[in-house]
Amino acid sequence: MSLCFSHARRTLVPASSVRQIAACTARPASINLPTNNGQRNFSAQKSKTKKSKEEPTLSYQARKDAAKQIRRERYEQHQARLGRLLTRRDASPKDVKKNLFRSWWDNELFYHAQLVRSAKKEGKPWRIRVAAMVERLPVVTPDEPQWEEDYMELRAYLDTYGKELPEETGFMPRDKPEDHIVESYEEMIAGLPFTPAPRETEHDHSGNVKTLDRRLKTRVYLAIQSDAEGNQSGPRWTLPSVLVNNEEKLLQAAQRAVVNAAGEGLVLWCPSNAPMAVNFRVYNKNLPDEFRENYYGEKIFYYRVQWDSGDVDESICLKNGAKDYAWLTREEMVEKIGVERGEHQAKFFHYML
């Protein structure tokens, strides 16, 4: 605040009073008023963050490349973490079965391509054959591994406790020992009002393979022992198959193959018109000329059909040239194929069935 002394004189104020007023309005030495250097906190902080004009700045392209590099590093770290989360075991082998299959499949495709080129080079056609995989689905659930049984028992024991609430709420009932009893599998079966059928039948113990009442926990396939494919070594185990006639669809040929091998008593369900697999068979020069004719070999198309009801008519099976028949699991079928035809064909049936 300032005071105009000339105005004070015009208002007839005495000089002594003017001097006293001037002394009161003077700036006290003990009071620190804000100066140019004394700024508020946020203003001082703002001034500190200002970049000096002499500091070098990156170009727009350089800042863009740096941000892109940061995004790339974060993406690679994220992908590496997702890869570790698959098994949580970095030292464990991965893709073992996949690599084993690819080692066989890649060689199989290369071999088939060679056969096609060889047949084309010799100018010989392929004969078409259709084979039917008649499968009976599992009747009962498979056995659980020991670790899964232990987990289910532990889960059932923990579920008996449920939620625990504070006692002062009045919602938590008192625990009783009988509330936390978990019955074992044997005790649960004994408490049923009926007697369950056995999971293993008498045919499993006797070794009878000509019945569908065996190996209820897994799939079984109809196999016949026949020499209809022109085998020089005699009858061998295979799937029901026939050569395709003119103007006949592949699925119709598969159904005809089942009728020729098992009779008309089997009721089947055909899930698709498309074959499931194809294999090549080159005719050996030792085969009779009337069987080989002018063909280079056979393309065998495999159809999967499911058993619905009925059974094999053994008289018709033997009448049409089959020596024997059986309902075999995949492991049993692969074992017989491996003994008769070698490991290569056994792997084909292993992956197909």
mmCIF file of C-alpha atoms in Angstrom:
data_model
loop_
_atom_site.group_PDB
_atom_site.id
_atom_site.type_symbol
_atom_site.label_atom_id
_atom_site.label_comp_id
_atom_site.label_asym_id
_atom_site.label_seq_id
_atom_site.Cartn_x
_atom_site.Cartn_y
_atom_site.Cartn_z
ATOM 1 C CA MET A 1 0.000 0.000 0.000
ATOM 2 C CA SER A 2 1.280 3.498 -0.813
ATOM 3 C CA LEU A 3 0.108 6.946 0.245
ATOM 4 C CA CYS A 4 0.098 10.077 -1.792
ATOM 5 C CA PHE A 5 1.497 12.873 0.404
ATOM 6 C CA SER A 6 0.299 15.598 -1.876
ATOM 7 C CA HIS A 7 -3.245 14.371 -1.438
ATOM 8 C CA ALA A 8 -2.734 14.261 2.299
ATOM 9 C CA ARG A 9 -1.652 17.905 2.285
ATOM 10 C CA ARG A 10 -4.735 18.852 0.337
ATOM 11 C CA THR A 11 -6.841 17.186 3.001
ATOM 12 C CA LEU A 12 -5.182 19.382 5.639
ATOM 13 C CA VAL A 13 -3.483 16.493 7.468
ATOM 14 C CA PRO A 14 -0.629 17.672 9.723
ATOM 15 C CA ALA A 15 2.926 16.822 8.671
ATOM 16 C CA SER A 16 3.553 14.865 11.855
ATOM 17 C CA SER A 17 0.583 12.641 11.137
ATOM 18 C CA VAL A 18 1.806 12.085 7.616
ATOM 19 C CA ARG A 19 5.180 10.953 8.895
ATOM 20 C CA GLN A 20 3.497 8.485 11.310
ATOM 21 C CA ILE A 21 1.300 7.064 8.537
ATOM 22 C CA ALA A 22 4.310 6.677 6.252
ATOM 23 C CA ALA A 23 6.201 4.874 8.965
ATOM 24 C CA CYS A 24 3.285 2.428 9.471
ATOM 25 C CA THR A 25 2.954 1.704 5.785
ATOM 26 C CA ALA A 26 6.658 1.025 5.268
ATOM 27 C CA ARG A 27 7.697 -2.585 4.620
ATOM 28 C CA PRO A 28 8.764 -4.308 7.836
ATOM 29 C CA ALA A 29 12.216 -5.884 7.690
ATOM 30 C CA SER A 30 11.138 -9.040 9.556
ATOM 31 C CA ILE A 31 8.326 -10.047 7.109
ATOM 32 C CA ASN A 32 9.330 -12.223 4.128
ATOM 33 C CA LEU A 33 6.985 -11.371 1.334
ATOM 34 C CA PRO A 34 7.002 -13.340 -1.907
ATOM 35 C CA THR A 35 9.635 -12.251 -4.345
ATOM 36 C CA ASN A 36 10.424 -13.297 -7.874
ATOM 37 C CA ASN A 37 12.517 -16.186 -6.560
ATOM 38 C CA GLY A 38 9.967 -17.310 -4.010
ATOM 39 C CA GLN A 39 7.347 -19.319 -5.915
ATOM 40 C CA ARG A 40 4.649 -21.731 -4.877
ATOM 41 C CA ASN A 41 5.415 -25.413 -4.654
ATOM 42 C CA PHE A 42 3.613 -26.556 -7.815
ATOM 43 C CA SER A 43 5.051 -23.636 -9.768
ATOM 44 C CA ALA A 44 8.560 -24.512 -8.631
ATOM 45 C CA GLN A 45 8.023 -28.178 -9.521
ATOM 46 C CA LYS A 46 6.783 -27.211 -12.958
ATOM 47 C CA SER A 47 9.823 -25.088 -13.588
ATOM 48 C CA LYS A 48 12.126 -27.969 -12.672
ATOM 49 C CA THR A 49 10.561 -30.329 -15.233
ATOM 50 C CA LYS A 50 11.083 -27.972 -18.113
ATOM 51 C CA LYS A 51 13.672 -29.226 -20.541
ATOM 52 C CA SER A 52 16.541 -26.999 -21.313
ATOM 53 C CA LYS A 53 16.766 -25.824 -24.836
ATOM 54 C CA GLU A 54 20.284 -27.204 -25.067
ATOM 55 C CA GLU A 55 19.193 -30.894 -24.330
ATOM 56 C CA PRO A 56 19.224 -32.956 -27.583
ATOM 57 C CA THR A 57 15.840 -34.495 -28.579
ATOM 58 C CA LEU A 58 15.186 -37.649 -30.685
ATOM 59 C CA SER A 59 13.549 -37.412 -34.024
ATOM 60 C CA TYR A 60 10.033 -38.647 -34.626
ATOM 61 C CA GLN A 61 11.245 -41.742 -36.482
ATOM 62 C CA ALA A 62 13.736 -42.593 -33.718
ATOM 63 C CA ARG A 63 11.027 -42.340 -31.042
ATOM 64 C CA LYS A 64 8.744 -44.480 -33.186
ATOM 65 C CA ASP A 65 11.426 -47.169 -33.633
ATOM 66 C CA ALA A 66 12.184 -47.186 -29.894
ATOM 67 C CA ALA A 67 8.500 -47.653 -29.016
ATOM 68 C CA LYS A 68 8.221 -50.439 -31.586
ATOM 69 C CA GLN A 69 11.228 -52.203 -30.086
ATOM 70 C CA ILE A 70 9.665 -52.046 -26.622
ATOM 71 C CA ARG A 71 6.416 -53.517 -27.930
ATOM 72 C CA ARG A 72 8.327 -56.303 -29.675
ATOM 73 C CA GLU A 73 10.234 -57.205 -26.509
ATOM 74 C CA ARG A 74 7.049 -57.286 -24.461
ATOM 75 C CA TYR A 75 5.341 -59.498 -27.064
ATOM 76 C CA GLU A 76 8.265 -61.941 -27.094
ATOM 77 C CA GLN A 77 8.241 -62.089 -23.295
ATOM 78 C CA HIS A 78 4.494 -62.792 -23.350
ATOM 79 C CA GLN A 79 4.864 -65.559 -25.924
ATOM 80 C CA ALA A 80 7.712 -67.129 -23.954
ATOM 81 C CA ARG A 81 5.580 -67.112 -20.827
ATOM 82 C CA LEU A 82 2.680 -68.772 -22.667
ATOM 83 C CA GLY A 83 5.064 -71.467 -23.836
ATOM 84 C CA ARG A 84 6.215 -72.102 -20.282
ATOM 85 C CA LEU A 85 2.642 -72.322 -19.025
ATOM 86 C CA LEU A 86 1.868 -75.317 -21.247
ATOM 87 C CA THR A 87 3.586 -77.804 -18.971
ATOM 88 C CA ARG A 88 5.375 -75.715 -16.334
ATOM 89 C CA ARG A 89 8.264 -78.086 -16.966
ATOM 90 C CA ASP A 90 10.909 -76.553 -19.167
ATOM 91 C CA ALA A 91 13.168 -79.599 -18.863
ATOM 92 C CA SER A 92 10.495 -82.170 -19.793
ATOM 93 C CA PRO A 93 10.362 -83.522 -23.367
ATOM 94 C CA LYS A 94 7.594 -82.062 -25.506
ATOM 95 C CA ASP A 95 5.696 -83.332 -28.570
ATOM 96 C CA VAL A 96 7.001 -86.871 -28.129
ATOM 97 C CA LYS A 97 3.993 -88.649 -29.650
ATOM 98 C CA LYS A 98 3.567 -85.970 -32.289
ATOM 99 C CA ASN A 99 7.160 -86.324 -33.460
ATOM 100 C CA LEU A 100 6.867 -90.107 -33.409
ATOM 101 C CA PHE A 101 3.800 -89.950 -35.627
ATOM 102 C CA ARG A 102 5.353 -87.433 -38.008
ATOM 103 C CA SER A 103 8.463 -89.590 -38.391
ATOM 104 C CA TRP A 104 6.232 -92.384 -39.704
ATOM 105 C CA TRP A 105 3.670 -90.266 -41.569
ATOM 106 C CA ASP A 106 6.157 -88.209 -43.593
ATOM 107 C CA ASN A 107 7.905 -91.340 -44.833
ATOM 108 C CA GLU A 108 4.522 -92.913 -45.638
ATOM 109 C CA LEU A 109 3.481 -89.956 -47.800
ATOM 110 C CA PHE A 110 6.804 -90.006 -49.620
ATOM 111 C CA TYR A 111 6.450 -93.742 -50.256
ATOM 112 C CA HIS A 112 2.908 -93.334 -51.604
ATOM 113 C CA ALA A 113 4.033 -90.555 -53.927
ATOM 114 C CA GLN A 114 6.774 -92.822 -55.270
ATOM 115 C CA LEU A 115 4.254 -95.600 -55.952
ATOM 116 C CA VAL A 116 1.952 -93.229 -57.846
ATOM 117 C CA ARG A 117 4.837 -92.043 -60.031
ATOM 118 C CA SER A 118 5.996 -95.604 -60.676
ATOM 119 C CA ALA A 119 2.504 -96.726 -61.728
ATOM 120 C CA LYS A 120 2.152 -93.737 -64.016
ATOM 121 C CA LYS A 121 5.553 -94.394 -65.524
ATOM 122 C CA GLU A 122 4.642 -98.001 -66.329
ATOM 123 C CA GLY A 123 1.206 -96.981 -67.559
ATOM 124 C CA LYS A 124 -0.693 -99.372 -65.290
ATOM 125 C CA PRO A 125 -3.918 -98.456 -63.442
ATOM 126 C CA TRP A 126 -4.820 -99.082 -59.813
ATOM 127 C CA ARG A 127 -7.512 -101.466 -58.643
ATOM 128 C CA ILE A 128 -9.915 -100.080 -56.020
ATOM 129 C CA ARG A 129 -10.631 -102.102 -52.866
ATOM 130 C CA VAL A 130 -12.790 -101.076 -49.901
ATOM 131 C CA ALA A 131 -12.310 -102.394 -46.351
ATOM 132 C CA ALA A 132 -14.801 -101.980 -43.495
ATOM 133 C CA MET A 133 -13.811 -101.341 -39.876
ATOM 134 C CA VAL A 134 -16.774 -102.701 -37.919
ATOM 135 C CA GLU A 135 -16.340 -101.412 -34.368
ATOM 136 C CA ARG A 136 -18.311 -102.021 -31.205
ATOM 137 C CA LEU A 137 -18.166 -99.037 -28.879
ATOM 138 C CA PRO A 138 -17.257 -99.458 -25.185
ATOM 139 C CA VAL A 139 -20.126 -100.767 -23.056
ATOM 140 C CA VAL A 140 -18.789 -99.576 -19.676
ATOM 141 C CA THR A 141 -16.529 -96.722 -18.681
ATOM 142 C CA PRO A 142 -12.799 -97.461 -18.628
ATOM 143 C CA ASP A 143 -10.939 -98.000 -15.383
ATOM 144 C CA GLU A 144 -9.656 -94.849 -13.730
ATOM 145 C CA PRO A 145 -5.927 -94.625 -12.944
ATOM 146 C CA GLN A 146 -4.867 -94.775 -9.332
ATOM 147 C CA TRP A 147 -4.032 -91.058 -9.121
ATOM 148 C CA GLU A 148 -7.521 -90.142 -10.340
ATOM 149 C CA GLU A 149 -9.174 -92.405 -7.757
ATOM 150 C CA ASP A 150 -7.089 -90.802 -4.997
ATOM 151 C CA TYR A 151 -8.051 -87.330 -6.194
ATOM 152 C CA MET A 152 -11.769 -88.126 -6.300
ATOM 153 C CA GLU A 153 -11.671 -89.561 -2.772
ATOM 154 C CA LEU A 154 -9.859 -86.475 -1.481
ATOM 155 C CA ARG A 155 -12.293 -84.188 -3.311
ATOM 156 C CA ALA A 156 -15.281 -86.023 -1.820
ATOM 157 C CA TYR A 157 -13.769 -85.816 1.680
ATOM 158 C CA LEU A 158 -13.173 -82.060 1.398
ATOM 159 C CA ASP A 159 -16.662 -81.457 0.013
ATOM 160 C CA THR A 160 -18.209 -82.920 3.176
ATOM 161 C CA TYR A 161 -17.062 -79.878 5.179
ATOM 162 C CA GLY A 162 -18.473 -77.222 2.901
ATOM 163 C CA LYS A 163 -18.286 -73.563 3.963
ATOM 164 C CA GLU A 164 -17.260 -72.680 7.514
ATOM 165 C CA LEU A 165 -19.031 -69.638 9.006
ATOM 166 C CA PRO A 166 -18.398 -67.961 12.394
ATOM 167 C CA GLU A 167 -20.273 -69.628 15.236
ATOM 168 C CA GLU A 168 -21.745 -66.319 16.468
ATOM 169 C CA THR A 169 -23.756 -65.986 13.246
ATOM 170 C CA GLY A 170 -25.834 -69.021 14.145
ATOM 171 C CA PHE A 171 -25.652 -70.379 10.602
ATOM 172 C CA MET A 172 -22.832 -72.857 11.231
ATOM 173 C CA PRO A 173 -24.201 -76.203 12.445
ATOM 174 C CA ARG A 174 -22.222 -78.256 14.876
ATOM 175 C CA ASP A 175 -19.898 -80.794 13.354
ATOM 176 C CA LYS A 176 -20.694 -84.433 13.788
ATOM 177 C CA PRO A 177 -18.231 -87.231 13.065
ATOM 178 C CA GLU A 178 -20.740 -89.040 10.887
ATOM 179 C CA ASP A 179 -21.082 -85.971 8.651
ATOM 180 C CA HIS A 180 -17.526 -86.405 7.349
ATOM 181 C CA ILE A 181 -17.574 -90.090 6.425
ATOM 182 C CA VAL A 182 -16.769 -90.798 2.758
ATOM 183 C CA GLU A 183 -17.794 -94.221 1.510
ATOM 184 C CA SER A 184 -15.309 -96.235 -0.472
ATOM 185 C CA TYR A 185 -16.127 -97.729 -3.870
ATOM 186 C CA GLU A 186 -16.767 -101.160 -2.367
ATOM 187 C CA GLU A 187 -19.056 -99.724 0.338
ATOM 188 C CA MET A 188 -21.001 -97.715 -2.242
ATOM 189 C CA ILE A 189 -21.508 -100.797 -4.444
ATOM 190 C CA ALA A 190 -22.625 -102.833 -1.429
ATOM 191 C CA GLY A 191 -25.270 -100.226 -0.570
ATOM 192 C CA LEU A 192 -26.974 -100.345 -3.967
ATOM 193 C CA PRO A 193 -30.425 -102.004 -4.119
ATOM 194 C CA PHE A 194 -29.281 -104.168 -7.064
ATOM 195 C CA THR A 195 -26.207 -106.133 -8.051
ATOM 196 C CA PRO A 196 -24.220 -104.443 -10.834
ATOM 197 C CA ALA A 197 -23.083 -106.521 -13.783
ATOM 198 C CA PRO A 198 -19.385 -107.456 -13.733
ATOM 199 C CA ARG A 199 -17.022 -105.229 -15.658
ATOM 200 C CA GLU A 200 -15.131 -108.311 -16.833
ATOM 201 C CA THR A 201 -17.078 -111.211 -18.276
ATOM 202 C CA GLU A 202 -16.323 -114.910 -18.279
ATOM 203 C CA HIS A 203 -15.199 -114.656 -21.918
ATOM 204 C CA ASP A 204 -12.386 -112.349 -20.823
ATOM 205 C CA HIS A 205 -11.093 -115.068 -18.513
ATOM 206 C CA SER A 206 -11.667 -117.951 -20.933
ATOM 207 C CA GLY A 207 -10.095 -116.171 -23.931
ATOM 208 C CA ASN A 208 -13.073 -116.524 -26.252
ATOM 209 C CA VAL A 209 -12.677 -113.912 -29.034
ATOM 210 C CA LYS A 210 -15.726 -114.859 -31.113
ATOM 211 C CA THR A 211 -18.198 -112.970 -28.964
ATOM 212 C CA LEU A 212 -19.116 -109.343 -28.474
ATOM 213 C CA ASP A 213 -19.406 -109.913 -24.726
ATOM 214 C CA ARG A 214 -15.718 -109.259 -24.098
ATOM 215 C CA ARG A 215 -13.464 -106.301 -23.449
ATOM 216 C CA LEU A 216 -16.404 -104.111 -22.446
ATOM 217 C CA LYS A 217 -14.124 -101.231 -21.425
ATOM 218 C CA THR A 218 -12.721 -100.600 -24.891
ATOM 219 C CA ARG A 219 -13.579 -100.864 -28.587
ATOM 220 C CA VAL A 220 -13.414 -104.141 -30.455
ATOM 221 C CA TYR A 221 -13.242 -104.636 -34.228
ATOM 222 C CA LEU A 222 -14.403 -107.430 -36.490
ATOM 223 C CA ALA A 223 -11.414 -109.230 -38.022
ATOM 224 C CA ILE A 224 -11.421 -112.205 -40.365
ATOM 225 C CA GLN A 225 -8.694 -114.648 -41.350
ATOM 226 C CA SER A 226 -8.869 -115.003 -45.117
ATOM 227 C CA ASP A 227 -6.782 -115.402 -48.260
ATOM 228 C CA ALA A 228 -9.206 -113.497 -50.508
ATOM 229 C CA GLU A 229 -6.560 -110.834 -51.158
ATOM 230 C CA GLY A 230 -4.407 -113.286 -53.079
ATOM 231 C CA ASN A 231 -1.814 -113.896 -50.364
ATOM 232 C CA GLN A 232 0.931 -116.356 -51.252
ATOM 233 C CA SER A 233 1.679 -117.060 -47.599
ATOM 234 C CA GLY A 234 -1.850 -118.301 -46.898
ATOM 235 C CA PRO A 235 -4.701 -116.858 -44.847
ATOM 236 C CA ARG A 236 -3.922 -113.837 -42.711
ATOM 237 C CA TRP A 237 -5.862 -111.571 -40.350
ATOM 238 C CA THR A 238 -7.421 -108.544 -41.985
ATOM 239 C CA LEU A 239 -10.591 -106.476 -42.174
ATOM 240 C CA PRO A 240 -13.593 -107.454 -44.340
ATOM 241 C CA SER A 241 -12.920 -106.102 -47.841
ATOM 242 C CA VAL A 242 -14.117 -106.419 -51.446
ATOM 243 C CA LEU A 243 -13.176 -105.048 -54.842
ATOM 244 C CA VAL A 244 -15.429 -102.248 -56.032
ATOM 245 C CA ASN A 245 -17.750 -103.075 -58.906
ATOM 246 C CA ASN A 246 -18.620 -100.694 -61.707
ATOM 247 C CA GLU A 247 -21.266 -98.105 -60.870
ATOM 248 C CA GLU A 248 -20.958 -98.950 -57.150
ATOM 249 C CA LYS A 249 -20.324 -96.377 -54.472
ATOM 250 C CA LEU A 250 -17.534 -96.917 -51.971
ATOM 251 C CA LEU A 251 -19.892 -97.012 -48.981
ATOM 252 C CA GLN A 252 -22.071 -99.593 -50.722
ATOM 253 C CA ALA A 253 -18.962 -101.698 -51.319
ATOM 254 C CA ALA A 254 -18.085 -101.446 -47.608
ATOM 255 C CA GLN A 255 -21.561 -102.640 -46.639
ATOM 256 C CA ARG A 256 -21.300 -105.501 -49.128
ATOM 257 C CA ALA A 257 -17.962 -106.501 -47.613
ATOM 258 C CA VAL A 258 -19.570 -106.829 -44.157
ATOM 259 C CA VAL A 259 -22.453 -108.895 -45.549
ATOM 260 C CA ASN A 260 -20.045 -111.267 -47.328
ATOM 261 C CA ALA A 261 -17.946 -111.726 -44.200
ATOM 262 C CA ALA A 262 -20.593 -111.825 -41.446
ATOM 263 C CA GLY A 263 -23.973 -112.321 -43.087
ATOM 264 C CA GLU A 264 -26.986 -110.064 -42.926
ATOM 265 C CA GLY A 265 -27.463 -110.392 -39.164
ATOM 266 C CA LEU A 266 -25.317 -107.368 -38.323
ATOM 267 C CA VAL A 267 -27.136 -104.044 -38.108
ATOM 268 C CA LEU A 268 -24.661 -101.224 -38.735
ATOM 269 C CA TRP A 269 -24.608 -97.452 -38.537
ATOM 270 C CA CYS A 270 -22.516 -95.649 -41.146
ATOM 271 C CA PRO A 271 -21.499 -92.198 -39.836
ATOM 272 C CA SER A 272 -20.091 -90.858 -43.107
ATOM 273 C CA ASN A 273 -19.873 -91.393 -46.857
ATOM 274 C CA ALA A 274 -16.185 -90.475 -46.839
ATOM 275 C CA PRO A 275 -13.431 -93.017 -46.178
ATOM 276 C CA MET A 276 -11.265 -92.644 -43.105
ATOM 277 C CA ALA A 277 -7.924 -93.713 -44.550
ATOM 278 C CA VAL A 278 -6.310 -95.015 -47.728
ATOM 279 C CA ASN A 279 -3.411 -97.379 -48.201
ATOM 280 C CA PHE A 280 -1.491 -98.724 -51.186
ATOM 281 C CA ARG A 281 -0.677 -102.314 -52.006
ATOM 282 C CA VAL A 282 1.669 -103.174 -54.862
ATOM 283 C CA TYR A 283 1.084 -106.496 -56.591
ATOM 284 C CA ASN A 284 3.956 -108.903 -56.219
ATOM 285 C CA LYS A 285 5.189 -110.587 -59.356
ATOM 286 C CA ASN A 286 4.757 -113.930 -57.611
ATOM 287 C CA LEU A 287 0.987 -113.479 -57.580
ATOM 288 C CA PRO A 288 -0.995 -115.370 -60.251
ATOM 289 C CA ASP A 289 -1.463 -113.533 -63.529
ATOM 290 C CA GLU A 290 -5.225 -114.070 -63.431
ATOM 291 C CA PHE A 291 -5.292 -112.173 -60.133
ATOM 292 C CA ARG A 292 -2.903 -109.360 -61.069
ATOM 293 C CA GLU A 293 -4.160 -108.870 -64.621
ATOM 294 C CA ASN A 294 -2.729 -105.571 -65.879
ATOM 295 C CA TYR A 295 -2.989 -103.636 -62.589
ATOM 296 C CA TYR A 296 -0.033 -102.146 -60.754
ATOM 297 C CA GLY A 297 -1.659 -102.687 -57.364
ATOM 298 C CA GLU A 298 -4.579 -101.724 -55.166
ATOM 299 C CA LYS A 299 -5.749 -98.567 -53.469
ATOM 300 C CA ILE A 300 -7.509 -99.683 -50.303
ATOM 301 C CA PHE A 301 -10.073 -97.269 -48.839
ATOM 302 C CA TYR A 302 -11.059 -97.888 -45.200
ATOM 303 C CA TYR A 303 -14.541 -97.078 -43.926
ATOM 304 C CA ARG A 304 -15.486 -96.918 -40.246
ATOM 305 C CA VAL A 305 -18.930 -98.363 -39.457
ATOM 306 C CA GLN A 306 -20.350 -98.962 -35.984
ATOM 307 C CA TRP A 307 -22.090 -102.078 -34.735
ATOM 308 C CA ASP A 308 -25.665 -101.512 -33.598
ATOM 309 C CA SER A 309 -27.082 -105.006 -33.045
ATOM 310 C CA GLY A 310 -26.834 -108.583 -34.264
ATOM 311 C CA ASP A 311 -23.903 -110.969 -34.500
ATOM 312 C CA VAL A 312 -21.754 -112.768 -37.038
ATOM 313 C CA ASP A 313 -23.231 -115.740 -38.880
ATOM 314 C CA GLU A 314 -20.357 -118.187 -38.672
ATOM 315 C CA SER A 315 -21.721 -120.482 -41.377
ATOM 316 C CA ILE A 316 -21.795 -117.688 -43.961
ATOM 317 C CA CYS A 317 -18.384 -116.486 -42.821
ATOM 318 C CA LEU A 318 -16.834 -119.898 -43.483
ATOM 319 C CA LYS A 319 -18.839 -120.390 -46.683
ATOM 320 C CA ASN A 320 -17.391 -117.226 -48.262
ATOM 321 C CA GLY A 321 -13.815 -118.349 -47.809
ATOM 322 C CA ALA A 322 -12.898 -117.083 -44.344
ATOM 323 C CA LYS A 323 -10.971 -119.467 -42.117
ATOM 324 C CA ASP A 324 -11.819 -117.774 -38.843
ATOM 325 C CA TYR A 325 -13.141 -114.544 -37.355
ATOM 326 C CA ALA A 326 -12.750 -112.656 -34.077
ATOM 327 C CA TRP A 327 -13.706 -109.454 -32.268
ATOM 328 C CA LEU A 328 -10.302 -107.953 -31.428
ATOM 329 C CA THR A 329 -9.130 -104.823 -29.665
ATOM 330 C CA ARG A 330 -6.752 -102.445 -31.356
ATOM 331 C CA GLU A 331 -3.769 -103.851 -29.479
ATOM 332 C CA GLU A 332 -4.666 -107.426 -30.420
ATOM 333 C CA MET A 333 -5.208 -106.462 -34.073
ATOM 334 C CA VAL A 334 -1.912 -104.587 -34.264
ATOM 335 C CA GLU A 335 -0.088 -107.537 -32.722
ATOM 336 C CA LYS A 336 -1.441 -109.976 -35.324
ATOM 337 C CA ILE A 337 -0.683 -107.584 -38.197
ATOM 338 C CA GLY A 338 2.846 -107.071 -36.925
ATOM 339 C CA VAL A 339 3.536 -110.809 -36.826
ATOM 340 C CA GLU A 340 2.167 -111.451 -40.334
ATOM 341 C CA ARG A 341 3.074 -108.279 -42.278
ATOM 342 C CA GLY A 342 5.734 -106.458 -40.340
ATOM 343 C CA GLU A 343 6.094 -103.371 -38.192
ATOM 344 C CA HIS A 344 5.320 -100.905 -40.988
ATOM 345 C CA GLN A 345 1.784 -102.175 -41.626
ATOM 346 C CA ALA A 346 1.256 -102.625 -37.886
ATOM 347 C CA LYS A 347 1.844 -98.898 -37.354
ATOM 348 C CA PHE A 348 -0.700 -98.093 -40.061
ATOM 349 C CA PHE A 349 -3.380 -100.087 -38.225
ATOM 350 C CA HIS A 350 -2.277 -98.634 -34.898
ATOM 351 C CA TYR A 351 -2.898 -95.052 -36.038
ATOM 352 C CA MET A 352 -6.016 -95.881 -38.056
ATOM 353 C CA LEU A 353 -8.017 -97.950 -35.531
#
